[in-house]
Tab-separated table of C-alpha atoms and ligand atoms in Angstrom:
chain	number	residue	atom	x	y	z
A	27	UNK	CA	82.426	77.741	131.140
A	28	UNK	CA	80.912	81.010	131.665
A	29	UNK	CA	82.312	83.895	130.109
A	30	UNK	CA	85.147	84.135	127.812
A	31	UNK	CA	87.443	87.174	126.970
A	32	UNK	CA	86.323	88.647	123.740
A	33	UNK	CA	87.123	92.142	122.909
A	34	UNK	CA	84.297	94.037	121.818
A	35	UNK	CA	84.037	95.749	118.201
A	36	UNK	CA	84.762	99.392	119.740
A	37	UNK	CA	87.237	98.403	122.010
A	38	UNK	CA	89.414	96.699	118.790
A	39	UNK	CA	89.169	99.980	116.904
A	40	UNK	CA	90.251	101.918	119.354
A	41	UNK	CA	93.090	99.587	120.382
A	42	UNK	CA	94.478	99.341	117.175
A	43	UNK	CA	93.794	103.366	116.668
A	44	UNK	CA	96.059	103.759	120.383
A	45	UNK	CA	98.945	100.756	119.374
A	46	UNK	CA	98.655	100.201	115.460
A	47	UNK	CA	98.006	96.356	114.694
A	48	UNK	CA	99.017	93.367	114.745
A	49	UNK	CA	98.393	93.419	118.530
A	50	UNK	CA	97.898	91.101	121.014
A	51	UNK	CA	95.720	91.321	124.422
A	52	UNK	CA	96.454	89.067	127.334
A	53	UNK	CA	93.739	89.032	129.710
A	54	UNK	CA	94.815	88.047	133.338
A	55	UNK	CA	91.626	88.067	135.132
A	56	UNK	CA	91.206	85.255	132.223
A	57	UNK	CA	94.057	83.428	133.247
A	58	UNK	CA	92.688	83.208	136.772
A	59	UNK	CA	89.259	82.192	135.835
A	60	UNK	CA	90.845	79.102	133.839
A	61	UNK	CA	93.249	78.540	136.563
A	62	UNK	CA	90.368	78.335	139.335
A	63	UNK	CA	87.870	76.690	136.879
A	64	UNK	CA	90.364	73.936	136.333
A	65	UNK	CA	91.431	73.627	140.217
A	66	UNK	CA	87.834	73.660	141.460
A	67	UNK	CA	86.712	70.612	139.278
A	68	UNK	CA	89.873	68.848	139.966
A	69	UNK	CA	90.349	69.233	144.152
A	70	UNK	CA	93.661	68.567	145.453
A	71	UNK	CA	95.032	68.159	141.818
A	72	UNK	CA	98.664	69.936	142.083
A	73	UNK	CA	98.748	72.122	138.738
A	74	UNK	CA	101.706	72.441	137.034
A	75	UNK	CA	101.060	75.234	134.201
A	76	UNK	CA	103.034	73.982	130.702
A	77	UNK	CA	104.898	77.224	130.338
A	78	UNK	CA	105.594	76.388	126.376
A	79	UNK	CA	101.661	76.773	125.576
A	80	UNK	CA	102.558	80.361	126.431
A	81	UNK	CA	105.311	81.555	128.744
A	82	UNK	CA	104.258	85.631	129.041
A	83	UNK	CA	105.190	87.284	132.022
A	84	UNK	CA	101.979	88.259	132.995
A	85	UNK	CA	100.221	84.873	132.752
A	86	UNK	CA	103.316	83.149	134.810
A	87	UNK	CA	103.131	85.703	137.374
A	88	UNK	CA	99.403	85.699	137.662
A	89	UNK	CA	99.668	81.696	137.792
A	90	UNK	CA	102.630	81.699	140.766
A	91	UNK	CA	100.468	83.970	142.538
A	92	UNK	CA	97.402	81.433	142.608
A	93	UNK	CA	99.619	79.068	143.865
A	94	UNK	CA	100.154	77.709	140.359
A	95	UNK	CA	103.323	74.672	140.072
A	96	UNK	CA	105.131	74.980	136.764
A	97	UNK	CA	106.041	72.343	133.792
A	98	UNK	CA	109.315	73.513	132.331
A	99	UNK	CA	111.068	71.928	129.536
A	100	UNK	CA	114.167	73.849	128.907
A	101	UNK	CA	117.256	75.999	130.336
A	102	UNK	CA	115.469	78.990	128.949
A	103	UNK	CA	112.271	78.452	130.754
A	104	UNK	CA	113.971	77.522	133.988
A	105	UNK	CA	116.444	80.690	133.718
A	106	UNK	CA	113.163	83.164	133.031
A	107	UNK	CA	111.004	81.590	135.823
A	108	UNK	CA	113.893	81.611	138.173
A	109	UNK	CA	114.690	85.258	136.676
A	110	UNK	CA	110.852	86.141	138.211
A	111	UNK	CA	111.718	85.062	141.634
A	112	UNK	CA	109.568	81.674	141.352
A	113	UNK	CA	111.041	78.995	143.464
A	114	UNK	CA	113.123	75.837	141.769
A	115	UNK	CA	110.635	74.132	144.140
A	116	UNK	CA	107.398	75.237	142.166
A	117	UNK	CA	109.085	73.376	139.184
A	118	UNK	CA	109.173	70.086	137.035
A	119	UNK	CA	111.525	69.260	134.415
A	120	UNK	CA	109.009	67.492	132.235
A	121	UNK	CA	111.024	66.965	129.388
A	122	UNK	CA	111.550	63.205	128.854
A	123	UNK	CA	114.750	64.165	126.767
A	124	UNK	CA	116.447	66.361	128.895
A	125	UNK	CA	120.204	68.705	127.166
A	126	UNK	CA	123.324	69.306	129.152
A	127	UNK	CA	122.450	73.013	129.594
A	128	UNK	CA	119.151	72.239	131.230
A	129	UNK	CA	120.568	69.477	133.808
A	130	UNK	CA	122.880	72.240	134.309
A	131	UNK	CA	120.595	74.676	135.056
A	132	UNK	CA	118.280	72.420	137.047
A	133	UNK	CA	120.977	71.758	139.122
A	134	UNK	CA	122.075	75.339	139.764
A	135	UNK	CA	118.751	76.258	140.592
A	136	UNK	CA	117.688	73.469	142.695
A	137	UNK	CA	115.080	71.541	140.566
A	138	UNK	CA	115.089	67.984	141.441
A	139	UNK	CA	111.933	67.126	139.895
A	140	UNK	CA	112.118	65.454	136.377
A	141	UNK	CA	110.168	62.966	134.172
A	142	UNK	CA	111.733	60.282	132.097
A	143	UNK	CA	110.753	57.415	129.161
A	144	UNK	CA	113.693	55.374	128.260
A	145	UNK	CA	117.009	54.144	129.698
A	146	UNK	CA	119.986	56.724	128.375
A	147	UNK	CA	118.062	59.397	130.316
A	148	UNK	CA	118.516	57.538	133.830
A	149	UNK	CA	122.205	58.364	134.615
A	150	UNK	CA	122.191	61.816	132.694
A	151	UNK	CA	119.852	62.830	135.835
A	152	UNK	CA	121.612	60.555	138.728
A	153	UNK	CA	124.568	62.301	137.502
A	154	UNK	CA	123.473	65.759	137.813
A	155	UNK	CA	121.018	65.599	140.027
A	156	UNK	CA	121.914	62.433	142.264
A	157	UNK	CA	119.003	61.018	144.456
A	158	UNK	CA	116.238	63.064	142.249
A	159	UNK	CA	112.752	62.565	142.084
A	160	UNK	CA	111.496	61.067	139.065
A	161	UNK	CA	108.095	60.128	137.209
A	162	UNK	CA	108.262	57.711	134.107
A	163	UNK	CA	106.104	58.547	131.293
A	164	UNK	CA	104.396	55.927	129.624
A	165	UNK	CA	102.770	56.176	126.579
A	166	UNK	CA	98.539	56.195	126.510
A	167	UNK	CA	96.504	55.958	123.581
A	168	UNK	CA	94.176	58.420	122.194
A	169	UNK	CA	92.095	58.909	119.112
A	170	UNK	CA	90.085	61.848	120.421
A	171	UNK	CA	93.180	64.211	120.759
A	172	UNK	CA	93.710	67.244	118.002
A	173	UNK	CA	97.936	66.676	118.321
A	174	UNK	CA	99.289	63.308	119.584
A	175	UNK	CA	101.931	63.662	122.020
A	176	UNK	CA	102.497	59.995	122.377
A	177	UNK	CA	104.719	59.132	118.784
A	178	UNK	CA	107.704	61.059	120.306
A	179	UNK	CA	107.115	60.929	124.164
A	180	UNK	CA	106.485	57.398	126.385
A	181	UNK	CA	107.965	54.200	127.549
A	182	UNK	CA	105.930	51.168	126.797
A	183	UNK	CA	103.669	49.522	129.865
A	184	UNK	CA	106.043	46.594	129.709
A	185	UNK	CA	109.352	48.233	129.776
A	186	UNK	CA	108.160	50.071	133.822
A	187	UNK	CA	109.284	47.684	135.758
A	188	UNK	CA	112.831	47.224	134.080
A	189	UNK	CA	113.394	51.256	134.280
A	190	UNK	CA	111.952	52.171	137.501
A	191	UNK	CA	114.554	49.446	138.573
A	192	UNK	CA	117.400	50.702	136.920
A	193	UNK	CA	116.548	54.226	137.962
A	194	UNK	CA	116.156	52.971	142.068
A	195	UNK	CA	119.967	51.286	141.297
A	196	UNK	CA	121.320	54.462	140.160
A	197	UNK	CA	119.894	56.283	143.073
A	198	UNK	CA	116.691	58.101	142.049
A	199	UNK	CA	113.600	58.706	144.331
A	200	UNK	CA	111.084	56.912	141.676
A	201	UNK	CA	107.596	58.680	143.111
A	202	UNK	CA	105.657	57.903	140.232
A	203	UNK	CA	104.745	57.862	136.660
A	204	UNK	CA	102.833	60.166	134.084
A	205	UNK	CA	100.847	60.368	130.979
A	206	UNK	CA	100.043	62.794	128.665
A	207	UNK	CA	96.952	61.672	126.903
A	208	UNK	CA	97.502	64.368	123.755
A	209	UNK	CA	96.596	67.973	123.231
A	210	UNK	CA	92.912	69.298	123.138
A	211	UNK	CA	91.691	66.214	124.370
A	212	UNK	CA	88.129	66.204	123.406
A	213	UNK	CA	86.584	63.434	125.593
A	214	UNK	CA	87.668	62.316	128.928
A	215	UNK	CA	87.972	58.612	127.837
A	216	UNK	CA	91.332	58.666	127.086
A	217	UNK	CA	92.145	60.276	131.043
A	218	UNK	CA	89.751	56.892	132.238
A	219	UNK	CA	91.155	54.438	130.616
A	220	UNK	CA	94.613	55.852	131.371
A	221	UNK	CA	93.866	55.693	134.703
A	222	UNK	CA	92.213	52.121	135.144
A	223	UNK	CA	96.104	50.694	133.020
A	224	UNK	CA	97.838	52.987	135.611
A	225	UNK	CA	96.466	51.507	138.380
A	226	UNK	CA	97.209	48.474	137.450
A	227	UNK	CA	100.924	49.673	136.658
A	228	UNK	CA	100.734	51.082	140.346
A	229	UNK	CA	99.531	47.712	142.195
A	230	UNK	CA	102.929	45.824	139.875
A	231	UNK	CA	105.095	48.278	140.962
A	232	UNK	CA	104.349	48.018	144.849
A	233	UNK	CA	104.375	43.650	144.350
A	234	UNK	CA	107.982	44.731	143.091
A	235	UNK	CA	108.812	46.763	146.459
A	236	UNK	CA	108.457	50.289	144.786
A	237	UNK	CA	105.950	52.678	146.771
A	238	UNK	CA	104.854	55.042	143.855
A	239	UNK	CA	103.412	58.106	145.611
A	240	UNK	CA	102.658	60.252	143.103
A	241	UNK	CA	100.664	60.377	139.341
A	242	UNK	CA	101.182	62.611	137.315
A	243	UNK	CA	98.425	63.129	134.827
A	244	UNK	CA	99.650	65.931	132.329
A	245	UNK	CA	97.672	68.002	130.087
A	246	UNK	CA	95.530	67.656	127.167
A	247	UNK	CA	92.601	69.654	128.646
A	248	UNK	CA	90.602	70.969	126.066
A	249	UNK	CA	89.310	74.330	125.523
A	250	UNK	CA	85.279	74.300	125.343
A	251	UNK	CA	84.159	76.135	122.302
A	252	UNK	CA	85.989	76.184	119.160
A	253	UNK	CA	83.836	76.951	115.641
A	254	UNK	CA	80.302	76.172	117.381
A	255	UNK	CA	81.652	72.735	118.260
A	256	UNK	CA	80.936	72.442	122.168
A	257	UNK	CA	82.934	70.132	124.161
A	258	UNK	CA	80.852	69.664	128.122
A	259	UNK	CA	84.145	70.538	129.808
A	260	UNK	CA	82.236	70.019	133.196
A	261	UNK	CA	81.045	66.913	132.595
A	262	UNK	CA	84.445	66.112	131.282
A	263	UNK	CA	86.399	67.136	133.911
A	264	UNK	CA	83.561	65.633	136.888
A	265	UNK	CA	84.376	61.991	134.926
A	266	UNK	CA	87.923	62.360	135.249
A	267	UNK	CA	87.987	63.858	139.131
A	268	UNK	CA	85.482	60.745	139.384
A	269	UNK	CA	88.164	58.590	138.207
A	270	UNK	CA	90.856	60.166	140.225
A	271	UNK	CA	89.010	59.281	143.471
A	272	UNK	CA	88.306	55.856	142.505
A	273	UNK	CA	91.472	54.751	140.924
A	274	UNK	CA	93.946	56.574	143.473
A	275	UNK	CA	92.353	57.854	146.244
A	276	UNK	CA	95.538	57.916	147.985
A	277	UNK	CA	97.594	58.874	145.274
A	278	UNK	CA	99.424	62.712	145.080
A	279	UNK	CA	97.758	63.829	141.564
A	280	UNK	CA	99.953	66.273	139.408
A	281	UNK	CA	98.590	67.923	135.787
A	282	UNK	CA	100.151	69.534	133.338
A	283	UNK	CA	97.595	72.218	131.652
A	284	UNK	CA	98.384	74.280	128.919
A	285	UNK	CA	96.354	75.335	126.187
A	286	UNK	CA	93.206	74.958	128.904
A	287	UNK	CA	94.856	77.711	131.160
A	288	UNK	CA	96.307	79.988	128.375
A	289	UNK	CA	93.978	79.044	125.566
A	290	UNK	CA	91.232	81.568	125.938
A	291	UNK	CA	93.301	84.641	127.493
A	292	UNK	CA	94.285	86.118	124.409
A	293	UNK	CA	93.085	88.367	121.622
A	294	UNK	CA	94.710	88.978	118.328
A	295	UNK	CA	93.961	91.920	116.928
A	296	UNK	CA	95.292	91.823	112.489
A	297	UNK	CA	94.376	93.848	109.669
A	298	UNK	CA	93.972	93.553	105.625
A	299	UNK	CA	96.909	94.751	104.657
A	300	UNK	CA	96.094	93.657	100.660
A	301	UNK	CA	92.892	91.967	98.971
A	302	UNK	CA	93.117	90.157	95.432
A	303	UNK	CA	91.174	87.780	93.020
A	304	UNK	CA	93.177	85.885	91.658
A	305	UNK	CA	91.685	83.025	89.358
A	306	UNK	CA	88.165	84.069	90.699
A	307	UNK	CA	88.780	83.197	94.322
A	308	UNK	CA	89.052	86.221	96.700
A	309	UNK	CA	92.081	86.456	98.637
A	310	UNK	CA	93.239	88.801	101.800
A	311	UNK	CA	96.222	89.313	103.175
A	312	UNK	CA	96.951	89.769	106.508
A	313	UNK	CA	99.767	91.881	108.780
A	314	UNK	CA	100.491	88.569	111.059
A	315	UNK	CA	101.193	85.628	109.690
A	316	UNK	CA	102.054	81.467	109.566
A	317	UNK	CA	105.558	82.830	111.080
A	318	UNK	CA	103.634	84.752	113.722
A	319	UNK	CA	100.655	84.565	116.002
A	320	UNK	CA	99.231	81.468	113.678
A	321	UNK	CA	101.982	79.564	113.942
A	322	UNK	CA	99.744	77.711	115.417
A	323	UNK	CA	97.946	76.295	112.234
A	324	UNK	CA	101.333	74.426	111.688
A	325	UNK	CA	102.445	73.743	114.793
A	326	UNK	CA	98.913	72.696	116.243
A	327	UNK	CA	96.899	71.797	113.899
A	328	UNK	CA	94.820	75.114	115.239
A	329	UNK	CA	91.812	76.429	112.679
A	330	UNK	CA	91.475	79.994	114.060
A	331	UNK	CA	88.490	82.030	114.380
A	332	UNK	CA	88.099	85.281	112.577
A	333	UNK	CA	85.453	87.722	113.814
A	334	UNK	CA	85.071	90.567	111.384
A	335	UNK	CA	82.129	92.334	113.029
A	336	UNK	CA	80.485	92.258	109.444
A	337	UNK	CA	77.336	90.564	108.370
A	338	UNK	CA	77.060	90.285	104.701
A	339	UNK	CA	77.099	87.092	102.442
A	340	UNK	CA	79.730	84.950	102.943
A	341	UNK	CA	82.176	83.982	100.588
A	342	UNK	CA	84.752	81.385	100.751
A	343	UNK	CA	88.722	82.882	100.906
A	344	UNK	CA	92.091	82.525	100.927
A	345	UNK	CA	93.867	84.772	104.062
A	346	UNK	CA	97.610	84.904	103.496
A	347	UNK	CA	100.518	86.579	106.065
A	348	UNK	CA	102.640	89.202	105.141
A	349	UNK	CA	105.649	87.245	104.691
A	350	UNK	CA	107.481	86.356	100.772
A	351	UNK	CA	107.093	82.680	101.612
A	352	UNK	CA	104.419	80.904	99.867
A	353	UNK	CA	104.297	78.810	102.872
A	354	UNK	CA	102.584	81.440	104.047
A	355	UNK	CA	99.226	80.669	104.109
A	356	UNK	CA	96.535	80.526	106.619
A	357	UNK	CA	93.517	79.202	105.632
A	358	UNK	CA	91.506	78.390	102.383
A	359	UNK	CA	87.856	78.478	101.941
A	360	UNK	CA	87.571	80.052	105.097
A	361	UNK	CA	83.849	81.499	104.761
A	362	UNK	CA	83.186	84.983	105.895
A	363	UNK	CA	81.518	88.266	104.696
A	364	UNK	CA	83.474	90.429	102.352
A	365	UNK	CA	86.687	92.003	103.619
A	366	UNK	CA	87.886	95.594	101.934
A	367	UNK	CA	91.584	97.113	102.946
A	368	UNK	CA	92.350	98.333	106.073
A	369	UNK	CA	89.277	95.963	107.945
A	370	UNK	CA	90.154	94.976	111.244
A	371	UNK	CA	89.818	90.986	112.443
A	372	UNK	CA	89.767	89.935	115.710
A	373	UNK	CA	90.841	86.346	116.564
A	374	UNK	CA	89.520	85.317	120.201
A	375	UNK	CA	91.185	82.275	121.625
A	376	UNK	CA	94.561	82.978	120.672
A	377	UNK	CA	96.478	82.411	123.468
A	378	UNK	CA	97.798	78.741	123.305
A	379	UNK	CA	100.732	77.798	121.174
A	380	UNK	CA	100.756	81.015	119.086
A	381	UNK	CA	102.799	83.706	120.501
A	382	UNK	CA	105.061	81.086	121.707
A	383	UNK	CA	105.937	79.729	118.586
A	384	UNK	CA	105.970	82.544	116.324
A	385	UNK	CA	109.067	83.702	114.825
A	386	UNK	CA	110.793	86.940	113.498
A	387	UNK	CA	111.132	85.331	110.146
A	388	UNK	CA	111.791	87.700	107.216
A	389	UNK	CA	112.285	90.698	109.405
A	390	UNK	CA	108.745	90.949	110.737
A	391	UNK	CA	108.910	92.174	114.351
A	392	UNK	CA	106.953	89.470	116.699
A	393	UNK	CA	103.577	90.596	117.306
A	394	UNK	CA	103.341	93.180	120.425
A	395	UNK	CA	101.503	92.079	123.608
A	396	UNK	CA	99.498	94.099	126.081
A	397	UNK	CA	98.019	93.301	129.309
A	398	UNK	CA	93.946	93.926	128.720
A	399	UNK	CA	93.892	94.926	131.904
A	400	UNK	CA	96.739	97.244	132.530
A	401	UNK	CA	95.129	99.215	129.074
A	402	UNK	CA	91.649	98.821	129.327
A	403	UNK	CA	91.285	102.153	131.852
A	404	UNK	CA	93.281	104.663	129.267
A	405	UNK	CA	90.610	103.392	126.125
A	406	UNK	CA	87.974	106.057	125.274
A	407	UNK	CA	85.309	104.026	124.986
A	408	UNK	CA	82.834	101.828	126.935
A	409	UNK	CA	83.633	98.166	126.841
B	747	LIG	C1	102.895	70.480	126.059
B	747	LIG	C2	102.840	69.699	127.305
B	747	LIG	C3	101.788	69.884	128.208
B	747	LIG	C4	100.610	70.797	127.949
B	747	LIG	O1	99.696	70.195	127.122
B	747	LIG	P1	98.273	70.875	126.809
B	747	LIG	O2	97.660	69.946	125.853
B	747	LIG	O3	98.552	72.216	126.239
B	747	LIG	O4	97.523	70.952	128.075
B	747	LIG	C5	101.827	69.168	129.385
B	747	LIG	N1	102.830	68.315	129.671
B	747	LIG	C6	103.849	68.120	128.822
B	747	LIG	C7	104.933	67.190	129.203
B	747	LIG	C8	103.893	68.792	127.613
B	747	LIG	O5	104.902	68.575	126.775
């Protein structure tokens, strides 16, 4: 991966001088650059952007104009894509549990596309959405994955015949089945062996008169560089295509990116809002917090990157948000020069599972987001 939107010292001053802080940047020529990245390693791979990892405006309507398909999981997400004139066509209902306001929705809309794992969801969707097509996700196994999607989400191998029969008696088109081999997937083993068990799943299913026409292969792609730690996403990504064309050559592929696509198209911008010792270790505290842009150190089990534009000693500390919960904490023994009040940190790679998780919690507004793009032009500096 080439090049990587990072904002540059001068250009976070002056941002937070024009907008105040805690800000966000979205970067859409970033979006596109994942989004084609991802597409051109994986040929004829439909991609069907996993609007939770981040569902702003900008980066949906930059994806439906690459041609981008969509994973939605909700009423809310169908309603707001619908909402931007993106057709119930482009969509999957990927959630294996699916509510009665979403099968509503879906079926108000016109989205006929869902994936399932166990038996009560079969006539919930026959019933609102008779004859639909459905993909059965089965669970996978991976060690290599930072957050492991497959405890909640899955039916076992041995239970696919018995469902994709009961689905075909109630009605359902049954055009495949997917995976998800768990998020920030850091080797493409997991995708392999995935895909030698599916085929195998595949060649059982046709001996039992099904004609499966389509896999669906979700997300999981990782994002490249985190803390020095250098995943060779090419390489990666060439194994997996190579297993695509050996293991279904014939086969209609689907993913599910996320954090790959929305991972690396966002900049926080915070600020030291308060510094203490307390008990000899330095603390700082910061104007966005666990309830805001890091939500994702909860939710995902994300270590963020700080970049303080300073280069003295380093010293281990504790960086707190503003909130009165004592939950409230970011990280400890994070190592980094000397911090005084009012310092600015930027936080590249901020755009996965962050904004879209954070909260108003305690009164704290939800951090603002611009376009990078649509502001760049109007700051008085050279980036
Ligand atoms: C969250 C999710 C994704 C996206 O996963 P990433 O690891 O962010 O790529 C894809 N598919 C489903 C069903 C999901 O729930």
């Amino acid at each position: 991966m080439n090049s990587y939107f990072k904002l540059s010292k001068a250009a976070v001053e002056s941002l937070a001088q024009q907008y105040d802080t805690p800000l966000l940047l979205v970067s859409t020529e970033q979006v596109e650059r994942n989004y084609s990245f991802l597409a051109s390693y994986l040929p004829g791979v439909k991609m069907h952007y996993a609007v939770k990892a981040n569902p702003h405006e900008a980066i949906i309507r930059k994806l439906a104009e690459l041609g981008s398909y969509f994973d939605v999981a909700s009423d809310g997400e169908m309603q707001f894509l619908t909402d931007m004139g993106i057709p119930a066509e482009r969509m999957v209902y990927a959630n294996p549990v699916k509510t009665a306001s979403g099968l509503k929705i879906a079926k108000h809309i016109g989205v006929y596309k869902f994936t399932f794992d166990s038996e009560s969801e079969i006539s919930k969707m026959a019933k609102a959405i008779p004859g639909g097509t459905v993909l059965l996700r089965v669970r996978v196994d991976n060690p290599n994955a930072l957050v492991d999607l497959n405890k909640k989400f899955g039916a076992h191998p041995d239970e696919v015949l018995p469902l994709l029969t009961l689905a075909r008696q109630q009605g359902l088109d049954v055009a495949g089945l997917c995976f998800h081999v768990g998020s920030q997937s850091s080797s493409a083993d997991a995708y392999v062996e995935s895909l030698e068990i599916f085929r195998r799943l595949y060649d059982q299913a046709k001996e039992a008169g099904f004609d499966l026409r389509i896999l669906d292969i979700g997300g999981g792609f990782p994002i490249p560089v985190i803390d020095g730690n250098t995943i060779d996403i090419v390489a990666m990504l060439q194994t997996i295509n190579k297993a695509i064309t050996h293991y279904f050559p014939d086969t209609e592929i689907w993913a599910e990116p996320g954090r790959f696509i929305c991972g690396t198209v966002a900049n926080l911008i915070t600020r030291v809002i308060g510094t203490q010792k307390r008990n000899g270790k330095q603390w700082y505290f910061l104007d966005d917090g666990l309830y805001g842009t890091f939500s994702g150190v909860i939710f995902d089990h994300w270590d963020f990157e700080l970049e303080t534009f300073k280069s003295g000693e380093k010293v281990p500390a504790t960086f707190a948000g503003p909130s009165c919960d004592s939950l409230d904490i970011l990280f400890q023994d994070k190592w980094i020069p000397s911090l005084e009040m009012d310092d600015l940190i930027l936080v590249p790679t901020c755009g996965a599972y962050t904004s879209a998780s954070a909260t108003e919690f305690n009164g704290f507004s939800k951090t603002r987001i611009l376009v990078w793009e649509e502001v760049k032009d109007s700051l008085k500096i050279n980036t």
